């Protein structure tokens, strides 16, 4: 058999096989496993507590767009960014994924996110309906790389049973740093192994909030000068560390074995500063009767207030479908589904109340109100250059292995050098 006849024969056999397979299978299949004409989008997130809410949103979208399926994939936070970077390098990122303001510059520099600027201009999305500080956090060089998803803030969570047992009044909006420290003292019961307050070396959950409450910041408004060595920053960290020094909080070594959440959820701590995203988890713990109050006031109020975003992979093979889904996620219906599920406080204006209503057993409005005195200034272009230095020294300071003032000054000096190097490049 000559080569031409052999090739034609092989082609005919192949076509016949496809016809038979198509008849048996009920239709051709695309490479992603969906029937012809259908698309399956991969949607990557990091929070198991929010998976159900995201799936409800995806289901509502598919109901309107039957030929576009959405698979929600959860990768835990401690693996999420490593996996996402590896996927970006390998060219196989999820079509849509959660983005965090601390990471957006890294992925923008790597060209991993689709520029949404022109798509937004040509759509019905009104970016003014989202908090400006969230929107701007995903805008680099006048290009928008993500649509705001939600916002999260920090509150003072407390164990009502432990407060009742100690005869201490529940925290409220009149609390100051003095009230807070005094309550921690009264609530600490060393015989029972109960701590009044949890003071981990965790910036977002704890000490960043103290810095803002004391009228300072982490970095200047132009993002070029660190404020980690500012006297007010030093004073704020001294206050935070004093919970440990006085024995009202576990030590940094203790936290290496038992997390702050584990202490609180097991009834071994009366207070913890933690985010709105922990509401569903805390309320699901049997025997834990928790509520939340506003962050105590230093010279002013202050809370971390940051927002996540939805981004599209620059190399997605389903750009039109992914953009269609993203427009849905930015709309009223999806944001209300998200809030109603209790998954997160939706960022779109006028859609927060369902989240508050979904948590009737706690004063959930505390978290919505905290956005009014919230800060997100740690999210700057140079962040990746000095964040490890910050955490390195925070660990030393809270472990009491270095004096607070000395630690802050050394941290500031090293961080400033890293910031200068970043801008020099």
Tab-separated table of C-alpha atoms in Angstrom:
chain	number	residue	atom	x	y	z
A	1	UNK	CA	0.000	0.000	0.000
A	2	UNK	CA	1.483	3.329	-0.982
A	3	UNK	CA	1.778	6.139	1.585
A	4	UNK	CA	-1.078	8.256	0.145
A	5	UNK	CA	-3.610	5.419	0.154
A	6	UNK	CA	-2.444	4.378	3.630
A	7	UNK	CA	-2.942	7.918	4.998
A	8	UNK	CA	-6.421	8.230	3.463
A	9	UNK	CA	-7.378	4.835	4.855
A	10	UNK	CA	-6.110	5.801	8.317
A	11	UNK	CA	-8.065	9.077	8.157
A	12	UNK	CA	-11.281	7.278	7.140
A	13	UNK	CA	-10.870	4.771	9.954
A	14	UNK	CA	-10.315	7.638	12.384
A	15	UNK	CA	-13.390	9.472	11.193
A	16	UNK	CA	-15.454	6.288	11.425
A	17	UNK	CA	-14.257	5.783	14.983
A	18	UNK	CA	-15.245	9.340	15.899
A	19	UNK	CA	-18.690	8.793	14.363
A	20	UNK	CA	-19.194	5.599	16.372
A	21	UNK	CA	-17.960	7.229	19.583
A	22	UNK	CA	-20.198	10.222	18.975
A	23	UNK	CA	-23.212	7.967	18.480
A	24	UNK	CA	-22.445	5.966	21.616
A	25	UNK	CA	-21.621	9.010	23.775
A	26	UNK	CA	-24.550	11.184	22.767
A	27	UNK	CA	-22.388	14.054	21.440
A	28	UNK	CA	-18.850	15.193	20.936
A	29	UNK	CA	-16.746	16.042	23.969
A	30	UNK	CA	-14.417	18.999	24.310
A	31	UNK	CA	-10.996	18.640	25.889
A	32	UNK	CA	-12.327	19.958	29.197
A	33	UNK	CA	-14.840	17.111	29.347
A	34	UNK	CA	-17.970	19.161	28.682
A	35	UNK	CA	-20.381	18.545	25.860
A	36	UNK	CA	-19.834	20.460	22.628
A	37	UNK	CA	-20.857	24.080	23.010
A	38	UNK	CA	-20.340	24.047	26.766
A	39	UNK	CA	-17.518	25.591	28.782
A	40	UNK	CA	-16.281	24.740	32.253
A	41	UNK	CA	-14.562	27.559	34.128
A	42	UNK	CA	-12.171	26.883	37.002
A	43	UNK	CA	-12.717	29.248	39.946
A	44	UNK	CA	-9.962	29.119	42.564
A	45	UNK	CA	-10.449	30.343	46.161
A	46	UNK	CA	-8.662	29.796	49.500
A	47	UNK	CA	-11.379	29.693	52.159
A	48	UNK	CA	-13.368	26.519	52.824
A	49	UNK	CA	-15.841	28.550	54.899
A	50	UNK	CA	-16.779	30.483	51.773
A	51	UNK	CA	-16.995	27.579	49.352
A	52	UNK	CA	-20.740	27.052	49.783
A	53	UNK	CA	-21.426	30.734	49.155
A	54	UNK	CA	-19.244	30.793	46.039
A	55	UNK	CA	-20.963	27.661	44.740
A	56	UNK	CA	-24.392	29.259	45.195
A	57	UNK	CA	-23.212	32.234	43.185
A	58	UNK	CA	-21.833	29.940	40.487
A	59	UNK	CA	-25.101	27.997	40.363
A	60	UNK	CA	-27.115	31.201	39.966
A	61	UNK	CA	-24.835	32.227	37.099
A	62	UNK	CA	-25.140	28.861	35.349
A	63	UNK	CA	-28.920	29.026	35.693
A	64	UNK	CA	-28.784	32.172	33.558
A	65	UNK	CA	-26.016	30.769	31.327
A	66	UNK	CA	-26.656	27.008	30.994
A	67	UNK	CA	-23.700	26.432	28.683
A	68	UNK	CA	-21.148	27.801	31.145
A	69	UNK	CA	-20.337	25.642	34.168
A	70	UNK	CA	-18.192	26.832	37.061
A	71	UNK	CA	-16.107	24.552	39.263
A	72	UNK	CA	-15.075	26.056	42.610
A	73	UNK	CA	-11.686	24.792	43.780
A	74	UNK	CA	-10.380	25.444	47.311
A	75	UNK	CA	-6.658	25.675	48.018
A	76	UNK	CA	-5.790	26.512	51.656
A	77	UNK	CA	-4.233	29.922	52.244
A	78	UNK	CA	-0.815	28.530	53.193
A	79	UNK	CA	-0.607	26.800	49.805
A	80	UNK	CA	-2.686	29.141	47.662
A	81	UNK	CA	-0.056	31.628	46.509
A	82	UNK	CA	2.603	29.010	45.876
A	83	UNK	CA	0.171	27.012	43.773
A	84	UNK	CA	-1.071	30.106	41.939
A	85	UNK	CA	2.462	31.238	41.106
A	86	UNK	CA	3.361	27.765	39.898
A	87	UNK	CA	0.234	27.692	37.744
A	88	UNK	CA	1.057	31.137	36.343
A	89	UNK	CA	4.552	29.966	35.427
A	90	UNK	CA	3.210	26.759	33.932
A	91	UNK	CA	0.480	28.512	31.992
A	92	UNK	CA	-2.391	26.590	33.585
A	93	UNK	CA	-3.982	29.044	36.025
A	94	UNK	CA	-7.626	28.806	36.989
A	95	UNK	CA	-9.780	30.994	34.735
A	96	UNK	CA	-10.986	33.128	37.660
A	97	UNK	CA	-9.339	33.397	41.054
A	98	UNK	CA	-9.362	35.401	44.260
A	99	UNK	CA	-6.733	38.121	44.485
A	100	UNK	CA	-5.430	39.799	47.646
A	101	UNK	CA	-4.110	43.397	47.764
A	102	UNK	CA	-0.827	42.180	49.272
A	103	UNK	CA	-0.199	39.996	46.222
A	104	UNK	CA	-1.574	42.000	43.316
A	105	UNK	CA	1.727	43.716	42.476
A	106	UNK	CA	3.572	40.400	42.288
A	107	UNK	CA	1.080	38.914	39.844
A	108	UNK	CA	0.803	42.124	37.828
A	109	UNK	CA	4.579	42.221	37.371
A	110	UNK	CA	4.432	38.604	36.243
A	111	UNK	CA	1.748	39.395	33.669
A	112	UNK	CA	-0.555	36.784	35.173
A	113	UNK	CA	-3.769	38.827	35.342
A	114	UNK	CA	-5.969	40.028	32.517
A	115	UNK	CA	-6.246	43.810	32.209
A	116	UNK	CA	-9.948	44.531	32.767
A	117	UNK	CA	-9.851	48.291	32.153
A	118	UNK	CA	-11.449	48.441	28.708
A	119	UNK	CA	-13.864	45.625	29.480
A	120	UNK	CA	-15.155	47.548	32.500
A	121	UNK	CA	-15.568	50.737	30.449
A	122	UNK	CA	-17.668	48.860	27.908
A	123	UNK	CA	-19.804	47.164	30.562
A	124	UNK	CA	-22.576	48.177	32.969
A	125	UNK	CA	-20.238	47.834	35.982
A	126	UNK	CA	-20.110	51.046	38.023
A	127	UNK	CA	-16.825	50.991	39.929
A	128	UNK	CA	-17.952	53.944	42.069
A	129	UNK	CA	-20.347	51.537	43.797
A	130	UNK	CA	-17.384	49.791	45.425
A	131	UNK	CA	-15.200	51.236	48.214
A	132	UNK	CA	-12.479	53.337	46.595
A	133	UNK	CA	-9.724	51.901	48.766
A	134	UNK	CA	-10.521	48.406	47.494
A	135	UNK	CA	-10.839	49.436	43.856
A	136	UNK	CA	-7.608	51.438	43.934
A	137	UNK	CA	-5.816	48.521	45.562
A	138	UNK	CA	-6.211	46.584	42.317
A	139	UNK	CA	-5.428	49.486	40.013
A	140	UNK	CA	-1.814	49.643	38.852
A	141	UNK	CA	-0.658	52.169	36.287
A	142	UNK	CA	-4.300	53.147	35.625
A	143	UNK	CA	-5.110	49.569	34.736
A	144	UNK	CA	-7.738	47.651	36.694
A	145	UNK	CA	-6.813	44.033	37.368
A	146	UNK	CA	-9.608	42.881	39.685
A	147	UNK	CA	-13.202	43.615	40.603
A	148	UNK	CA	-13.817	44.100	44.358
A	149	UNK	CA	-15.330	41.023	45.982
A	150	UNK	CA	-15.808	41.962	49.612
A	151	UNK	CA	-14.311	43.825	52.492
A	152	UNK	CA	-13.165	42.491	55.823
A	153	UNK	CA	-12.506	44.279	59.087
A	154	UNK	CA	-11.356	43.382	62.579
A	155	UNK	CA	-13.407	43.288	65.769
A	156	UNK	CA	-12.876	42.339	69.403
A	157	UNK	CA	-14.335	38.847	69.797
A	158	UNK	CA	-15.135	37.745	73.330
A	159	UNK	CA	-16.311	34.658	75.208
A	160	UNK	CA	-19.506	35.603	77.037
A	161	UNK	CA	-19.295	32.698	79.487
A	162	UNK	CA	-15.803	33.690	80.628
A	163	UNK	CA	-16.874	37.310	81.043
A	164	UNK	CA	-19.892	36.225	83.084
A	165	UNK	CA	-17.797	33.934	85.284
A	166	UNK	CA	-15.326	36.743	85.997
A	167	UNK	CA	-18.057	39.320	86.564
A	168	UNK	CA	-16.691	41.587	83.834
A	169	UNK	CA	-19.028	43.665	81.688
A	170	UNK	CA	-19.035	42.860	77.985
A	171	UNK	CA	-16.929	45.166	75.790
A	172	UNK	CA	-18.691	47.965	73.924
A	173	UNK	CA	-17.907	51.119	71.969
A	174	UNK	CA	-16.791	52.962	75.126
A	175	UNK	CA	-13.770	50.716	75.633
A	176	UNK	CA	-10.303	52.274	75.546
A	177	UNK	CA	-6.855	50.719	75.776
A	178	UNK	CA	-7.005	51.136	79.553
A	179	UNK	CA	-10.380	49.358	79.757
A	180	UNK	CA	-9.060	46.601	77.555
A	181	UNK	CA	-5.947	45.951	79.635
A	182	UNK	CA	-7.885	46.069	82.901
A	183	UNK	CA	-10.411	43.542	81.588
A	184	UNK	CA	-7.619	41.226	80.394
A	185	UNK	CA	-6.196	41.253	83.912
A	186	UNK	CA	-9.528	40.363	85.520
A	187	UNK	CA	-10.294	37.647	82.979
A	188	UNK	CA	-6.958	35.853	83.277
A	189	UNK	CA	-7.246	32.781	85.483
A	190	UNK	CA	-3.919	30.961	85.632
A	191	UNK	CA	-5.290	28.153	87.798
A	192	UNK	CA	-7.747	27.229	85.063
A	193	UNK	CA	-5.338	27.986	82.243
A	194	UNK	CA	-7.492	30.814	80.926
A	195	UNK	CA	-5.978	33.903	79.326
A	196	UNK	CA	-7.691	37.270	79.260
A	197	UNK	CA	-6.413	38.276	75.821
A	198	UNK	CA	-4.565	36.752	72.876
A	199	UNK	CA	-1.620	38.793	71.562
A	200	UNK	CA	0.081	36.949	68.686
A	201	UNK	CA	2.749	38.466	66.431
A	202	UNK	CA	0.088	38.754	63.755
A	203	UNK	CA	-0.120	42.098	62.003
A	204	UNK	CA	-3.497	41.877	60.327
A	205	UNK	CA	-5.295	40.313	63.272
A	206	UNK	CA	-3.561	42.252	66.030
A	207	UNK	CA	-0.745	44.760	66.037
A	208	UNK	CA	-1.411	46.681	62.773
A	209	UNK	CA	-4.683	47.719	64.386
A	210	UNK	CA	-2.844	49.042	67.441
A	211	UNK	CA	-0.542	51.133	65.255
A	212	UNK	CA	-3.483	52.849	63.569
A	213	UNK	CA	-5.321	53.229	66.874
A	214	UNK	CA	-2.300	55.119	68.160
A	215	UNK	CA	-2.315	57.565	65.242
A	216	UNK	CA	0.613	56.070	63.338
A	217	UNK	CA	0.980	53.950	60.215
A	218	UNK	CA	3.181	51.307	58.633
A	219	UNK	CA	4.352	53.371	55.686
A	220	UNK	CA	3.996	56.917	54.358
A	221	UNK	CA	1.174	57.826	51.985
A	222	UNK	CA	3.507	57.874	48.987
A	223	UNK	CA	4.724	54.382	49.913
A	224	UNK	CA	8.369	55.415	50.029
A	225	UNK	CA	9.102	55.845	53.738
A	226	UNK	CA	8.603	53.248	56.432
A	227	UNK	CA	6.918	54.292	59.664
A	228	UNK	CA	7.793	51.105	61.536
A	229	UNK	CA	10.236	53.044	63.702
A	230	UNK	CA	7.920	55.977	64.393
A	231	UNK	CA	7.571	56.713	68.157
A	232	UNK	CA	3.819	56.119	67.993
A	233	UNK	CA	4.384	52.763	66.274
A	234	UNK	CA	6.850	51.802	69.000
A	235	UNK	CA	4.338	52.840	71.656
A	236	UNK	CA	1.620	50.741	70.017
A	237	UNK	CA	3.794	47.628	69.934
A	238	UNK	CA	4.812	48.156	73.545
A	239	UNK	CA	1.131	48.124	74.452
A	240	UNK	CA	0.526	44.931	72.478
A	241	UNK	CA	3.545	43.149	73.938
A	242	UNK	CA	2.515	44.103	77.476
A	243	UNK	CA	-0.358	41.599	77.327
A	244	UNK	CA	2.322	38.905	77.126
A	245	UNK	CA	4.701	40.507	79.625
A	246	UNK	CA	1.926	40.697	82.229
A	247	UNK	CA	0.893	37.090	81.670
A	248	UNK	CA	-2.521	37.939	80.240
A	249	UNK	CA	-1.687	36.294	76.899
A	250	UNK	CA	0.105	33.101	75.860
A	251	UNK	CA	3.701	33.564	74.711
A	252	UNK	CA	4.925	33.397	71.136
A	253	UNK	CA	6.297	29.926	71.920
A	254	UNK	CA	2.825	28.889	73.113
A	255	UNK	CA	1.302	30.111	69.868
A	256	UNK	CA	3.718	27.900	67.937
A	257	UNK	CA	1.894	24.888	69.402
A	258	UNK	CA	-1.632	26.255	69.733
A	259	UNK	CA	-2.999	28.943	67.427
A	260	UNK	CA	-4.935	31.952	68.657
A	261	UNK	CA	-8.110	30.518	67.101
A	262	UNK	CA	-7.587	27.222	68.887
A	263	UNK	CA	-7.175	28.983	72.242
A	264	UNK	CA	-10.356	30.977	71.695
A	265	UNK	CA	-12.437	28.145	70.281
A	266	UNK	CA	-11.490	25.821	73.135
A	267	UNK	CA	-12.612	28.338	75.756
A	268	UNK	CA	-9.077	29.036	76.981
A	269	UNK	CA	-9.084	32.737	76.104
A	270	UNK	CA	-11.627	35.440	76.840
A	271	UNK	CA	-10.749	37.846	74.026
A	272	UNK	CA	-9.173	37.805	70.584
A	273	UNK	CA	-9.000	40.385	67.831
A	274	UNK	CA	-10.020	38.677	64.631
A	275	UNK	CA	-11.798	39.263	61.374
A	276	UNK	CA	-15.318	39.235	60.046
A	277	UNK	CA	-14.358	36.156	58.039
A	278	UNK	CA	-14.192	34.107	61.267
A	279	UNK	CA	-17.865	34.571	62.151
A	280	UNK	CA	-19.130	31.299	60.671
A	281	UNK	CA	-16.300	29.280	62.183
A	282	UNK	CA	-16.593	30.698	65.692
A	283	UNK	CA	-20.367	30.345	65.719
A	284	UNK	CA	-20.130	26.710	64.621
A	285	UNK	CA	-18.144	25.677	67.710
A	286	UNK	CA	-20.301	23.772	70.206
A	287	UNK	CA	-20.211	25.361	73.639
A	288	UNK	CA	-18.581	28.608	72.474
A	289	UNK	CA	-20.872	31.528	73.251
A	290	UNK	CA	-19.117	34.340	71.464
A	291	UNK	CA	-19.976	37.861	70.431
A	292	UNK	CA	-18.041	40.781	68.987
A	293	UNK	CA	-17.515	44.429	69.895
A	294	UNK	CA	-15.796	47.371	68.173
A	295	UNK	CA	-12.036	47.591	68.440
A	296	UNK	CA	-11.077	49.507	71.614
A	297	UNK	CA	-10.000	53.088	71.093
A	298	UNK	CA	-6.444	54.355	71.529
A	299	UNK	CA	-5.991	57.970	70.515
A	300	UNK	CA	-8.454	57.081	67.760
A	301	UNK	CA	-10.241	54.076	66.295
A	302	UNK	CA	-8.495	51.837	63.822
A	303	UNK	CA	-9.033	48.517	62.108
A	304	UNK	CA	-7.576	46.658	59.196
A	305	UNK	CA	-10.042	47.128	56.385
A	306	UNK	CA	-9.080	45.391	53.208
A	307	UNK	CA	-10.922	43.793	50.379
A	308	UNK	CA	-10.396	40.816	48.141
A	309	UNK	CA	-10.960	40.890	44.411
A	310	UNK	CA	-11.876	38.663	41.500
A	311	UNK	CA	-9.250	38.385	38.760
A	312	UNK	CA	-9.070	36.578	35.420
A	313	UNK	CA	-6.000	34.698	34.259
A	314	UNK	CA	-4.227	36.499	31.440
A	315	UNK	CA	-3.840	33.220	29.546
A	316	UNK	CA	-7.352	31.851	30.064
A	317	UNK	CA	-8.707	29.926	27.106
A	318	UNK	CA	-12.211	31.098	27.977
A	319	UNK	CA	-11.823	34.868	28.174
A	320	UNK	CA	-15.366	35.747	27.028
A	321	UNK	CA	-16.993	33.257	29.381
A	322	UNK	CA	-14.768	34.250	32.302
A	323	UNK	CA	-15.578	37.925	31.768
A	324	UNK	CA	-19.283	37.101	31.630
A	325	UNK	CA	-18.975	35.316	34.975
A	326	UNK	CA	-16.969	38.187	36.450
A	327	UNK	CA	-19.673	40.663	35.447
A	328	UNK	CA	-22.193	38.490	37.240
A	329	UNK	CA	-19.988	38.370	40.350
A	330	UNK	CA	-19.853	42.172	40.321
A	331	UNK	CA	-23.627	42.496	40.207
A	332	UNK	CA	-26.373	42.920	42.756
A	333	UNK	CA	-27.649	39.330	42.695
A	334	UNK	CA	-24.276	37.688	43.301
A	335	UNK	CA	-23.284	40.133	46.028
A	336	UNK	CA	-26.539	39.569	47.873
A	337	UNK	CA	-26.092	35.791	47.604
A	338	UNK	CA	-22.596	36.174	49.049
A	339	UNK	CA	-23.781	38.342	51.942
A	340	UNK	CA	-26.803	36.177	52.688
A	341	UNK	CA	-24.606	33.084	52.873
A	342	UNK	CA	-22.604	34.738	55.633
A	343	UNK	CA	-19.464	34.016	53.624
A	344	UNK	CA	-18.238	37.604	53.513
A	345	UNK	CA	-19.322	41.244	53.613
A	346	UNK	CA	-20.015	42.066	49.984
A	347	UNK	CA	-18.221	45.093	48.589
A	348	UNK	CA	-21.015	46.366	46.326
A	349	UNK	CA	-22.882	49.327	47.757
A	350	UNK	CA	-26.199	48.404	49.367
A	351	UNK	CA	-25.586	44.654	49.657
A	352	UNK	CA	-24.140	44.384	53.193
A	353	UNK	CA	-27.347	44.055	55.226
A	354	UNK	CA	-28.025	40.417	54.241
A	355	UNK	CA	-24.646	39.542	55.780
A	356	UNK	CA	-25.599	41.232	59.037
A	357	UNK	CA	-29.004	39.520	58.975
A	358	UNK	CA	-27.367	36.126	58.409
A	359	UNK	CA	-25.619	36.405	61.793
A	360	UNK	CA	-28.425	37.279	64.246
A	361	UNK	CA	-26.596	35.838	67.269
A	362	UNK	CA	-23.799	38.414	67.217
A	363	UNK	CA	-23.411	42.153	66.782
A	364	UNK	CA	-22.292	41.687	63.183
A	365	UNK	CA	-22.866	45.327	62.262
A	366	UNK	CA	-19.626	46.067	64.160
A	367	UNK	CA	-17.699	44.786	61.152
A	368	UNK	CA	-19.641	46.838	58.615
A	369	UNK	CA	-19.230	49.998	60.711
A	370	UNK	CA	-15.484	49.367	61.118
A	371	UNK	CA	-14.966	50.143	57.436
A	372	UNK	CA	-15.549	53.803	58.343
A	373	UNK	CA	-12.359	53.853	60.417
A	374	UNK	CA	-10.488	51.194	58.497
A	375	UNK	CA	-6.992	51.265	57.032
A	376	UNK	CA	-5.428	49.324	54.184
A	377	UNK	CA	-2.160	51.206	53.846
A	378	UNK	CA	0.006	48.100	54.188
A	379	UNK	CA	-0.918	47.280	50.574
A	380	UNK	CA	1.710	49.229	48.619
A	381	UNK	CA	3.843	48.430	45.533
A	382	UNK	CA	6.957	47.771	47.632
A	383	UNK	CA	5.152	45.515	50.104
A	384	UNK	CA	6.731	42.270	48.947
A	385	UNK	CA	10.206	43.763	49.432
A	386	UNK	CA	9.873	44.321	53.181
A	387	UNK	CA	7.061	42.098	54.445
A	388	UNK	CA	9.454	39.298	55.469
A	389	UNK	CA	11.605	41.747	57.406
A	390	UNK	CA	8.525	43.032	59.190
A	391	UNK	CA	7.428	39.548	60.233
A	392	UNK	CA	10.956	38.537	61.232
A	393	UNK	CA	11.241	41.427	63.681
A	394	UNK	CA	7.627	41.177	64.861
A	395	UNK	CA	8.359	37.580	65.892
A	396	UNK	CA	11.424	38.693	67.840
A	397	UNK	CA	9.579	41.582	69.494
A	398	UNK	CA	6.590	39.504	70.588
A	399	UNK	CA	8.803	36.645	71.754
A	400	UNK	CA	10.503	39.214	74.031
A	401	UNK	CA	13.892	38.304	72.572
A	402	UNK	CA	14.536	41.908	71.609
A	403	UNK	CA	13.538	45.203	73.205
A	404	UNK	CA	10.512	46.736	71.458
A	405	UNK	CA	12.166	50.051	70.656
A	406	UNK	CA	15.403	48.455	69.450
A	407	UNK	CA	13.456	45.915	67.406
A	408	UNK	CA	11.336	48.601	65.764
A	409	UNK	CA	14.360	50.728	64.891
A	410	UNK	CA	16.257	47.805	63.368
A	411	UNK	CA	13.138	46.679	61.528
A	412	UNK	CA	12.577	50.178	60.151
A	413	UNK	CA	16.196	50.552	59.052
A	414	UNK	CA	16.237	47.274	57.158
A	415	UNK	CA	12.770	47.813	55.685
A	416	UNK	CA	13.714	51.292	54.484
A	417	UNK	CA	16.764	49.906	52.715
A	418	UNK	CA	14.539	47.333	50.986
A	419	UNK	CA	12.020	50.007	50.005
A	420	UNK	CA	14.794	52.195	48.580
A	421	UNK	CA	16.175	49.268	46.602
A	422	UNK	CA	12.717	48.526	45.243
A	423	UNK	CA	12.218	52.024	43.895
A	424	UNK	CA	15.806	52.192	42.640
A	425	UNK	CA	15.002	49.281	40.338
